[in-house]
Amino acid sequence: SSSSAILGYIFFLLPFRKENDILDVWFDSGSSHRAVLETRPELSWPADMYLEGSDQHRGWFNSSLMVSMATRDRAPYRSVLTHWSKVGHHAR
């Protein structure tokens, strides 16, 4: 399928190539801080804050920290803010 079918029409004119070379989804996710913060001049490394649901303590936060500590000896964020999500009327 085309990128516009997956990402929507706004991405139709942008060059897009689906990546199939994945080492590990958590490693790739945990490396995203370098791909984003080091390639966009309006951003700086480390990030001011990582914001995500509490289900990411053992996921994205941890993988980002492990990758960054192994490569930079420093966390990729200055602070972390987590939140609980409520789904539906009877969710706890």
PDB file of N, CA and C in Angstrom:
ATOM      1  N   SER A   1       0.833  -1.189   0.000  1.00  0.00           N
ATOM      2  CA  SER A   1       0.000   0.000   0.000  1.00  0.00           C
ATOM      3  C   SER A   1       0.876   1.250   0.000  1.00  0.00           C
ATOM      4  N   SER A   2       0.310   2.328  -0.459  1.00  0.00           N
ATOM      5  CA  SER A   2       1.060   3.578  -0.549  1.00  0.00           C
ATOM      6  C   SER A   2       1.129   4.265   0.811  1.00  0.00           C
ATOM      7  N   SER A   3       2.077   5.187   0.943  1.00  0.00           N
ATOM      8  CA  SER A   3       2.217   5.914   2.201  1.00  0.00           C
ATOM      9  C   SER A   3       0.986   6.752   2.497  1.00  0.00           C
ATOM     10  N   SER A   4       0.342   7.303   1.470  1.00  0.00           N
ATOM     11  CA  SER A   4      -0.846   8.113   1.716  1.00  0.00           C
ATOM     12  C   SER A   4      -1.994   7.272   2.261  1.00  0.00           C
ATOM     13  N   ALA A   5      -2.061   6.004   1.889  1.00  0.00           N
ATOM     14  CA  ALA A   5      -3.104   5.124   2.421  1.00  0.00           C
ATOM     15  C   ALA A   5      -2.893   4.867   3.903  1.00  0.00           C
ATOM     16  N   ILE A   6      -1.640   4.833   4.324  1.00  0.00           N
ATOM     17  CA  ILE A   6      -1.328   4.578   5.726  1.00  0.00           C
ATOM     18  C   ILE A   6      -1.321   5.864   6.541  1.00  0.00           C
ATOM     19  N   LEU A   7      -0.688   6.907   6.005  1.00  0.00           N
ATOM     20  CA  LEU A   7      -0.460   8.135   6.768  1.00  0.00           C
ATOM     21  C   LEU A   7      -1.437   9.258   6.456  1.00  0.00           C
ATOM     22  N   GLY A   8      -2.233   9.119   5.422  1.00  0.00           N
ATOM     23  CA  GLY A   8      -3.159  10.174   5.052  1.00  0.00           C
ATOM     24  C   GLY A   8      -2.634  10.988   3.877  1.00  0.00           C
ATOM     25  N   TYR A   9      -3.506  11.743   3.266  1.00  0.00           N
ATOM     26  CA  TYR A   9      -3.177  12.464   2.039  1.00  0.00           C
ATOM     27  C   TYR A   9      -2.072  13.499   2.225  1.00  0.00           C
ATOM     28  N   ILE A  10      -1.991  14.107   3.387  1.00  0.00           N
ATOM     29  CA  ILE A  10      -0.999  15.163   3.604  1.00  0.00           C
ATOM     30  C   ILE A  10       0.427  14.669   3.365  1.00  0.00           C
ATOM     31  N   PHE A  11       0.665  13.385   3.516  1.00  0.00           N
ATOM     32  CA  PHE A  11       1.994  12.817   3.320  1.00  0.00           C
ATOM     33  C   PHE A  11       2.228  12.315   1.893  1.00  0.00           C
ATOM     34  N   PHE A  12       1.249  12.493   1.015  1.00  0.00           N
ATOM     35  CA  PHE A  12       1.334  11.944  -0.338  1.00  0.00           C
ATOM     36  C   PHE A  12       2.546  12.463  -1.105  1.00  0.00           C
ATOM     37  N   LEU A  13       2.888  13.737  -0.962  1.00  0.00           N
ATOM     38  CA  LEU A  13       3.976  14.333  -1.723  1.00  0.00           C
ATOM     39  C   LEU A  13       5.335  14.182  -1.058  1.00  0.00           C
ATOM     40  N   LEU A  14       5.370  13.722   0.157  1.00  0.00           N
ATOM     41  CA  LEU A  14       6.636  13.559   0.858  1.00  0.00           C
ATOM     42  C   LEU A  14       7.251  12.204   0.538  1.00  0.00           C
ATOM     43  N   PRO A  15       8.581  12.162   0.390  1.00  0.00           N
ATOM     44  CA  PRO A  15       9.206  10.857   0.167  1.00  0.00           C
ATOM     45  C   PRO A  15       9.066   9.986   1.410  1.00  0.00           C
ATOM     46  N   PHE A  16       8.658   8.762   1.228  1.00  0.00           N
ATOM     47  CA  PHE A  16       8.415   7.865   2.347  1.00  0.00           C
ATOM     48  C   PHE A  16       8.821   6.464   1.949  1.00  0.00           C
ATOM     49  N   ARG A  17       9.532   5.810   2.844  1.00  0.00           N
ATOM     50  CA  ARG A  17       9.918   4.425   2.612  1.00  0.00           C
ATOM     51  C   ARG A  17       9.658   3.660   3.903  1.00  0.00           C
ATOM     52  N   LYS A  18       8.881   2.626   3.814  1.00  0.00           N
ATOM     53  CA  LYS A  18       8.597   1.802   4.982  1.00  0.00           C
ATOM     54  C   LYS A  18       9.872   1.080   5.404  1.00  0.00           C
ATOM     55  N   GLU A  19      10.188   1.133   6.675  1.00  0.00           N
ATOM     56  CA  GLU A  19      11.378   0.477   7.205  1.00  0.00           C
ATOM     57  C   GLU A  19      11.043  -0.945   7.621  1.00  0.00           C
ATOM     58  N   ASN A  20      11.754  -1.892   7.071  1.00  0.00           N
ATOM     59  CA  ASN A  20      11.560  -3.293   7.420  1.00  0.00           C
ATOM     60  C   ASN A  20      12.730  -3.860   8.205  1.00  0.00           C
ATOM     61  N   ASP A  21      13.787  -3.078   8.346  1.00  0.00           N
ATOM     62  CA  ASP A  21      14.994  -3.522   9.035  1.00  0.00           C
ATOM     63  C   ASP A  21      14.910  -3.107  10.506  1.00  0.00           C
ATOM     64  N   ILE A  22      14.231  -3.895  11.308  1.00  0.00           N
ATOM     65  CA  ILE A  22      13.994  -3.595  12.717  1.00  0.00           C
ATOM     66  C   ILE A  22      14.822  -4.548  13.568  1.00  0.00           C
ATOM     67  N   LEU A  23      15.668  -3.996  14.419  1.00  0.00           N
ATOM     68  CA  LEU A  23      16.444  -4.835  15.334  1.00  0.00           C
ATOM     69  C   LEU A  23      15.529  -5.372  16.429  1.00  0.00           C
ATOM     70  N   ASP A  24      14.853  -4.468  17.108  1.00  0.00           N
ATOM     71  CA  ASP A  24      13.915  -4.794  18.181  1.00  0.00           C
ATOM     72  C   ASP A  24      13.028  -3.572  18.341  1.00  0.00           C
ATOM     73  N   VAL A  25      11.732  -3.742  18.485  1.00  0.00           N
ATOM     74  CA  VAL A  25      10.839  -2.582  18.532  1.00  0.00           C
ATOM     75  C   VAL A  25      11.160  -1.662  19.705  1.00  0.00           C
ATOM     76  N   TRP A  26      11.518  -2.217  20.857  1.00  0.00           N
ATOM     77  CA  TRP A  26      11.834  -1.355  22.001  1.00  0.00           C
ATOM     78  C   TRP A  26      13.182  -0.677  21.837  1.00  0.00           C
ATOM     79  N   PHE A  27      14.152  -1.355  21.235  1.00  0.00           N
ATOM     80  CA  PHE A  27      15.441  -0.715  20.970  1.00  0.00           C
ATOM     81  C   PHE A  27      15.266   0.426  19.977  1.00  0.00           C
ATOM     82  N   ASP A  28      14.516   0.169  18.914  1.00  0.00           N
ATOM     83  CA  ASP A  28      14.286   1.214  17.919  1.00  0.00           C
ATOM     84  C   ASP A  28      13.528   2.387  18.524  1.00  0.00           C
ATOM     85  N   SER A  29      12.516   2.102  19.320  1.00  0.00           N
ATOM     86  CA  SER A  29      11.767   3.158  19.996  1.00  0.00           C
ATOM     87  C   SER A  29      12.657   3.919  20.972  1.00  0.00           C
ATOM     88  N   GLY A  30      13.475   3.189  21.703  1.00  0.00           N
ATOM     89  CA  GLY A  30      14.370   3.812  22.671  1.00  0.00           C
ATOM     90  C   GLY A  30      15.473   4.634  22.047  1.00  0.00           C
ATOM     91  N   SER A  31      15.725   4.434  20.762  1.00  0.00           N
ATOM     92  CA  SER A  31      16.734   5.212  20.037  1.00  0.00           C
ATOM     93  C   SER A  31      16.146   6.450  19.377  1.00  0.00           C
ATOM     94  N   SER A  32      14.837   6.602  19.437  1.00  0.00           N
ATOM     95  CA  SER A  32      14.177   7.688  18.708  1.00  0.00           C
ATOM     96  C   SER A  32      14.620   9.071  19.162  1.00  0.00           C
ATOM     97  N   HIS A  33      15.055   9.206  20.416  1.00  0.00           N
ATOM     98  CA  HIS A  33      15.491  10.527  20.882  1.00  0.00           C
ATOM     99  C   HIS A  33      16.655  11.044  20.049  1.00  0.00           C
ATOM    100  N   ARG A  34      17.542  10.178  19.634  1.00  0.00           N
ATOM    101  CA  ARG A  34      18.680  10.610  18.813  1.00  0.00           C
ATOM    102  C   ARG A  34      18.218  10.988  17.412  1.00  0.00           C
ATOM    103  N   ALA A  35      17.325  10.193  16.843  1.00  0.00           N
ATOM    104  CA  ALA A  35      16.844  10.462  15.492  1.00  0.00           C
ATOM    105  C   ALA A  35      16.078  11.776  15.416  1.00  0.00           C
ATOM    106  N   VAL A  36      15.353  12.113  16.468  1.00  0.00           N
ATOM    107  CA  VAL A  36      14.540  13.327  16.458  1.00  0.00           C
ATOM    108  C   VAL A  36      15.320  14.531  16.977  1.00  0.00           C
ATOM    109  N   LEU A  37      15.853  14.432  18.174  1.00  0.00           N
ATOM    110  CA  LEU A  37      16.461  15.599  18.816  1.00  0.00           C
ATOM    111  C   LEU A  37      17.769  16.044  18.169  1.00  0.00           C
ATOM    112  N   GLU A  38      18.488  15.131  17.549  1.00  0.00           N
ATOM    113  CA  GLU A  38      19.773  15.501  16.958  1.00  0.00           C
ATOM    114  C   GLU A  38      19.677  15.901  15.493  1.00  0.00           C
ATOM    115  N   THR A  39      18.527  15.737  14.878  1.00  0.00           N
ATOM    116  CA  THR A  39      18.396  16.089  13.463  1.00  0.00           C
ATOM    117  C   THR A  39      17.529  17.315  13.231  1.00  0.00           C
ATOM    118  N   ARG A  40      16.836  17.776  14.253  1.00  0.00           N
ATOM    119  CA  ARG A  40      15.972  18.953  14.102  1.00  0.00           C
ATOM    120  C   ARG A  40      16.600  20.129  14.839  1.00  0.00           C
ATOM    121  N   PRO A  41      17.018  21.164  14.124  1.00  0.00           N
ATOM    122  CA  PRO A  41      17.748  22.273  14.743  1.00  0.00           C
ATOM    123  C   PRO A  41      16.950  23.043  15.794  1.00  0.00           C
ATOM    124  N   GLU A  42      15.641  22.984  15.733  1.00  0.00           N
ATOM    125  CA  GLU A  42      14.833  23.711  16.720  1.00  0.00           C
ATOM    126  C   GLU A  42      14.709  22.950  18.041  1.00  0.00           C
ATOM    127  N   LEU A  43      15.223  21.726  18.096  1.00  0.00           N
ATOM    128  CA  LEU A  43      15.175  20.913  19.310  1.00  0.00           C
ATOM    129  C   LEU A  43      16.578  20.728  19.865  1.00  0.00           C
ATOM    130  N   SER A  44      16.661  20.354  21.118  1.00  0.00           N
ATOM    131  CA  SER A  44      17.977  20.113  21.714  1.00  0.00           C
ATOM    132  C   SER A  44      17.952  18.818  22.507  1.00  0.00           C
ATOM    133  N   TRP A  45      19.129  18.239  22.669  1.00  0.00           N
ATOM    134  CA  TRP A  45      19.295  17.000  23.420  1.00  0.00           C
ATOM    135  C   TRP A  45      19.975  17.342  24.722  1.00  0.00           C
ATOM    136  N   PRO A  46      19.541  16.840  25.852  1.00  0.00           N
ATOM    137  CA  PRO A  46      18.421  15.925  26.056  1.00  0.00           C
ATOM    138  C   PRO A  46      17.080  16.660  26.009  1.00  0.00           C
ATOM    139  N   ALA A  47      16.024  15.902  25.887  1.00  0.00           N
ATOM    140  CA  ALA A  47      14.683  16.483  25.880  1.00  0.00           C
ATOM    141  C   ALA A  47      14.386  17.096  27.240  1.00  0.00           C
ATOM    142  N   ASP A  48      13.613  18.159  27.244  1.00  0.00           N
ATOM    143  CA  ASP A  48      13.210  18.755  28.518  1.00  0.00           C
ATOM    144  C   ASP A  48      12.359  17.783  29.319  1.00  0.00           C
ATOM    145  N   MET A  49      11.448  17.083  28.626  1.00  0.00           N
ATOM    146  CA  MET A  49      10.552  16.180  29.345  1.00  0.00           C
ATOM    147  C   MET A  49      10.081  15.059  28.422  1.00  0.00           C
ATOM    148  N   TYR A  50       9.951  13.871  28.980  1.00  0.00           N
ATOM    149  CA  TYR A  50       9.255  12.758  28.340  1.00  0.00           C
ATOM    150  C   TYR A  50       7.890  12.675  29.006  1.00  0.00           C
ATOM    151  N   LEU A  51       6.844  12.674  28.219  1.00  0.00           N
ATOM    152  CA  LEU A  51       5.472  12.612  28.720  1.00  0.00           C
ATOM    153  C   LEU A  51       4.775  11.425  28.076  1.00  0.00           C
ATOM    154  N   GLU A  52       4.288  10.524  28.916  1.00  0.00           N
ATOM    155  CA  GLU A  52       3.630   9.324  28.391  1.00  0.00           C
ATOM    156  C   GLU A  52       2.827   8.675  29.503  1.00  0.00           C
ATOM    157  N   GLY A  53       1.997   7.731  29.148  1.00  0.00           N
ATOM    158  CA  GLY A  53       1.210   6.993  30.126  1.00  0.00           C
ATOM    159  C   GLY A  53       2.088   6.118  31.000  1.00  0.00           C
ATOM    160  N   SER A  54       1.579   5.784  32.165  1.00  0.00           N
ATOM    161  CA  SER A  54       2.365   5.010  33.130  1.00  0.00           C
ATOM    162  C   SER A  54       2.689   3.603  32.632  1.00  0.00           C
ATOM    163  N   ASP A  55       1.988   3.142  31.605  1.00  0.00           N
ATOM    164  CA  ASP A  55       2.300   1.826  31.045  1.00  0.00           C
ATOM    165  C   ASP A  55       3.656   1.812  30.341  1.00  0.00           C
ATOM    166  N   GLN A  56       4.258   2.963  30.147  1.00  0.00           N
ATOM    167  CA  GLN A  56       5.536   3.040  29.451  1.00  0.00           C
ATOM    168  C   GLN A  56       6.746   3.012  30.380  1.00  0.00           C
ATOM    169  N   HIS A  57       6.546   2.861  31.690  1.00  0.00           N
ATOM    170  CA  HIS A  57       7.690   2.800  32.609  1.00  0.00           C
ATOM    171  C   HIS A  57       8.661   1.699  32.210  1.00  0.00           C
ATOM    172  N   ARG A  58       8.138   0.538  31.863  1.00  0.00           N
ATOM    173  CA  ARG A  58       8.999  -0.581  31.469  1.00  0.00           C
ATOM    174  C   ARG A  58       9.178  -0.641  29.965  1.00  0.00           C
ATOM    175  N   GLY A  59       8.585   0.260  29.233  1.00  0.00           N
ATOM    176  CA  GLY A  59       8.686   0.275  27.779  1.00  0.00           C
ATOM    177  C   GLY A  59       9.580   1.388  27.288  1.00  0.00           C
ATOM    178  N   TRP A  60       8.952   2.434  26.764  1.00  0.00           N
ATOM    179  CA  TRP A  60       9.678   3.513  26.103  1.00  0.00           C
ATOM    180  C   TRP A  60      10.640   4.236  27.037  1.00  0.00           C
ATOM    181  N   PHE A  61      10.205   4.583  28.251  1.00  0.00           N
ATOM    182  CA  PHE A  61      11.098   5.286  29.188  1.00  0.00           C
ATOM    183  C   PHE A  61      12.338   4.452  29.478  1.00  0.00           C
ATOM    184  N   ASN A  62      12.141   3.201  29.789  1.00  0.00           N
ATOM    185  CA  ASN A  62      13.255   2.326  30.147  1.00  0.00           C
ATOM    186  C   ASN A  62      14.184   2.076  28.962  1.00  0.00           C
ATOM    187  N   SER A  63      13.623   1.802  27.793  1.00  0.00           N
ATOM    188  CA  SER A  63      14.488   1.546  26.636  1.00  0.00           C
ATOM    189  C   SER A  63      15.242   2.804  26.230  1.00  0.00           C
ATOM    190  N   SER A  64      14.608   3.959  26.330  1.00  0.00           N
ATOM    191  CA  SER A  64      15.299   5.219  26.035  1.00  0.00           C
ATOM    192  C   SER A  64      16.443   5.448  27.008  1.00  0.00           C
ATOM    193  N   LEU A  65      16.191   5.186  28.279  1.00  0.00           N
ATOM    194  CA  LEU A  65      17.224   5.369  29.296  1.00  0.00           C
ATOM    195  C   LEU A  65      18.384   4.403  29.074  1.00  0.00           C
ATOM    196  N   MET A  66      18.092   3.145  28.805  1.00  0.00           N
ATOM    197  CA  MET A  66      19.164   2.157  28.613  1.00  0.00           C
ATOM    198  C   MET A  66      20.026   2.485  27.392  1.00  0.00           C
ATOM    199  N   VAL A  67      19.395   2.834  26.275  1.00  0.00           N
ATOM    200  CA  VAL A  67      20.152   3.172  25.067  1.00  0.00           C
ATOM    201  C   VAL A  67      21.005   4.413  25.304  1.00  0.00           C
ATOM    202  N   SER A  68      20.425   5.415  25.933  1.00  0.00           N
ATOM    203  CA  SER A  68      21.148   6.659  26.172  1.00  0.00           C
ATOM    204  C   SER A  68      22.287   6.484  27.171  1.00  0.00           C
ATOM    205  N   MET A  69      22.064   5.722  28.219  1.00  0.00           N
ATOM    206  CA  MET A  69      23.133   5.485  29.193  1.00  0.00           C
ATOM    207  C   MET A  69      24.281   4.700  28.560  1.00  0.00           C
ATOM    208  N   ALA A  70      23.959   3.774  27.680  1.00  0.00           N
ATOM    209  CA  ALA A  70      24.998   2.981  27.021  1.00  0.00           C
ATOM    210  C   ALA A  70      25.807   3.807  26.025  1.00  0.00           C
ATOM    211  N   THR A  71      25.174   4.791  25.400  1.00  0.00           N
ATOM    212  CA  THR A  71      25.860   5.565  24.365  1.00  0.00           C
ATOM    213  C   THR A  71      26.338   6.930  24.823  1.00  0.00           C
ATOM    214  N   ARG A  72      25.707   7.495  25.865  1.00  0.00           N
ATOM    215  CA  ARG A  72      26.030   8.849  26.292  1.00  0.00           C
ATOM    216  C   ARG A  72      26.314   8.991  27.779  1.00  0.00           C
ATOM    217  N   ASP A  73      26.056   7.933  28.538  1.00  0.00           N
ATOM    218  CA  ASP A  73      26.226   7.971  29.993  1.00  0.00           C
ATOM    219  C   ASP A  73      25.364   9.052  30.643  1.00  0.00           C
ATOM    220  N   ARG A  74      24.182   9.271  30.053  1.00  0.00           N
ATOM    221  CA  ARG A  74      23.261  10.295  30.543  1.00  0.00           C
ATOM    222  C   ARG A  74      21.856   9.989  30.035  1.00  0.00           C
ATOM    223  N   ALA A  75      20.858  10.340  30.826  1.00  0.00           N
ATOM    224  CA  ALA A  75      19.466  10.142  30.409  1.00  0.00           C
ATOM    225  C   ALA A  75      19.144  11.049  29.219  1.00  0.00           C
ATOM    226  N   PRO A  76      18.245  10.621  28.331  1.00  0.00           N
ATOM    227  CA  PRO A  76      17.892  11.438  27.172  1.00  0.00           C
ATOM    228  C   PRO A  76      16.828  12.492  27.491  1.00  0.00           C
ATOM    229  N   TYR A  77      16.495  12.636  28.756  1.00  0.00           N
ATOM    230  CA  TYR A  77      15.473  13.591  29.184  1.00  0.00           C
ATOM    231  C   TYR A  77      15.893  14.203  30.511  1.00  0.00           C
ATOM    232  N   ARG A  78      15.406  15.420  30.748  1.00  0.00           N
ATOM    233  CA  ARG A  78      15.673  16.085  32.024  1.00  0.00           C
ATOM    234  C   ARG A  78      14.638  15.694  33.075  1.00  0.00           C
ATOM    235  N   SER A  79      13.423  15.416  32.620  1.00  0.00           N
ATOM    236  CA  SER A  79      12.361  15.015  33.541  1.00  0.00           C
ATOM    237  C   SER A  79      11.399  14.076  32.825  1.00  0.00           C
ATOM    238  N   VAL A  80      10.638  13.336  33.639  1.00  0.00           N
ATOM    239  CA  VAL A  80       9.645  12.398  33.124  1.00  0.00           C
ATOM    240  C   VAL A  80       8.330  12.690  33.826  1.00  0.00           C
ATOM    241  N   LEU A  81       7.266  12.778  33.065  1.00  0.00           N
ATOM    242  CA  LEU A  81       5.933  12.970  33.625  1.00  0.00           C
ATOM    243  C   LEU A  81       5.048  11.861  33.091  1.00  0.00           C
ATOM    244  N   THR A  82       4.481  11.084  34.000  1.00  0.00           N
ATOM    245  CA  THR A  82       3.582  10.017  33.581  1.00  0.00           C
ATOM    246  C   THR A  82       2.181  10.294  34.096  1.00  0.00           C
ATOM    247  N   HIS A  83       1.222   9.730  33.429  1.00  0.00           N
ATOM    248  CA  HIS A  83      -0.177   9.933  33.801  1.00  0.00           C
ATOM    249  C   HIS A  83      -0.919   8.614  33.695  1.00  0.00           C
ATOM    250  N   TRP A  84      -2.022   8.538  34.370  1.00  0.00           N
ATOM    251  CA  TRP A  84      -2.913   7.381  34.269  1.00  0.00           C
ATOM    252  C   TRP A  84      -3.978   7.700  33.255  1.00  0.00           C
ATOM    253  N   SER A  85      -4.372   6.713  32.509  1.00  0.00           N
ATOM    254  CA  SER A  85      -5.446   6.884  31.544  1.00  0.00           C
ATOM    255  C   SER A  85      -6.696   6.211  32.075  1.00  0.00           C
ATOM    256  N   LYS A  86      -7.814   6.821  31.833  1.00  0.00           N
ATOM    257  CA  LYS A  86      -9.093   6.228  32.209  1.00  0.00           C
ATOM    258  C   LYS A  86      -9.842   5.910  30.922  1.00  0.00           C
ATOM    259  N   VAL A  87     -10.261   4.663  30.798  1.00  0.00           N
ATOM    260  CA  VAL A  87     -10.953   4.227  29.597  1.00  0.00           C
ATOM    261  C   VAL A  87     -12.349   3.772  29.985  1.00  0.00           C
ATOM    262  N   GLY A  88     -13.334   4.443  29.475  1.00  0.00           N
ATOM    263  CA  GLY A  88     -14.707   4.036  29.728  1.00  0.00           C
ATOM    264  C   GLY A  88     -15.222   4.458  31.100  1.00  0.00           C
ATOM    265  N   HIS A  89     -16.500   4.292  31.303  1.00  0.00           N
ATOM    266  CA  HIS A  89     -17.181   4.724  32.523  1.00  0.00           C
ATOM    267  C   HIS A  89     -16.763   3.916  33.751  1.00  0.00           C
ATOM    268  N   HIS A  90     -16.528   2.621  33.597  1.00  0.00           N
ATOM    269  CA  HIS A  90     -16.236   1.751  34.737  1.00  0.00           C
ATOM    270  C   HIS A  90     -14.747   1.447  34.903  1.00  0.00           C
ATOM    271  N   ALA A  91     -13.897   2.125  34.143  1.00  0.00           N
ATOM    272  CA  ALA A  91     -12.450   1.874  34.264  1.00  0.00           C
ATOM    273  C   ALA A  91     -11.946   2.353  35.611  1.00  0.00           C
ATOM    274  N   ARG A  92     -10.955   1.644  36.120  1.00  0.00           N
ATOM    275  CA  ARG A  92     -10.377   2.025  37.413  1.00  0.00           C
ATOM    276  C   ARG A  92      -8.931   2.347  37.259  1.00  0.00           C
TER     277      ARG A  92
END
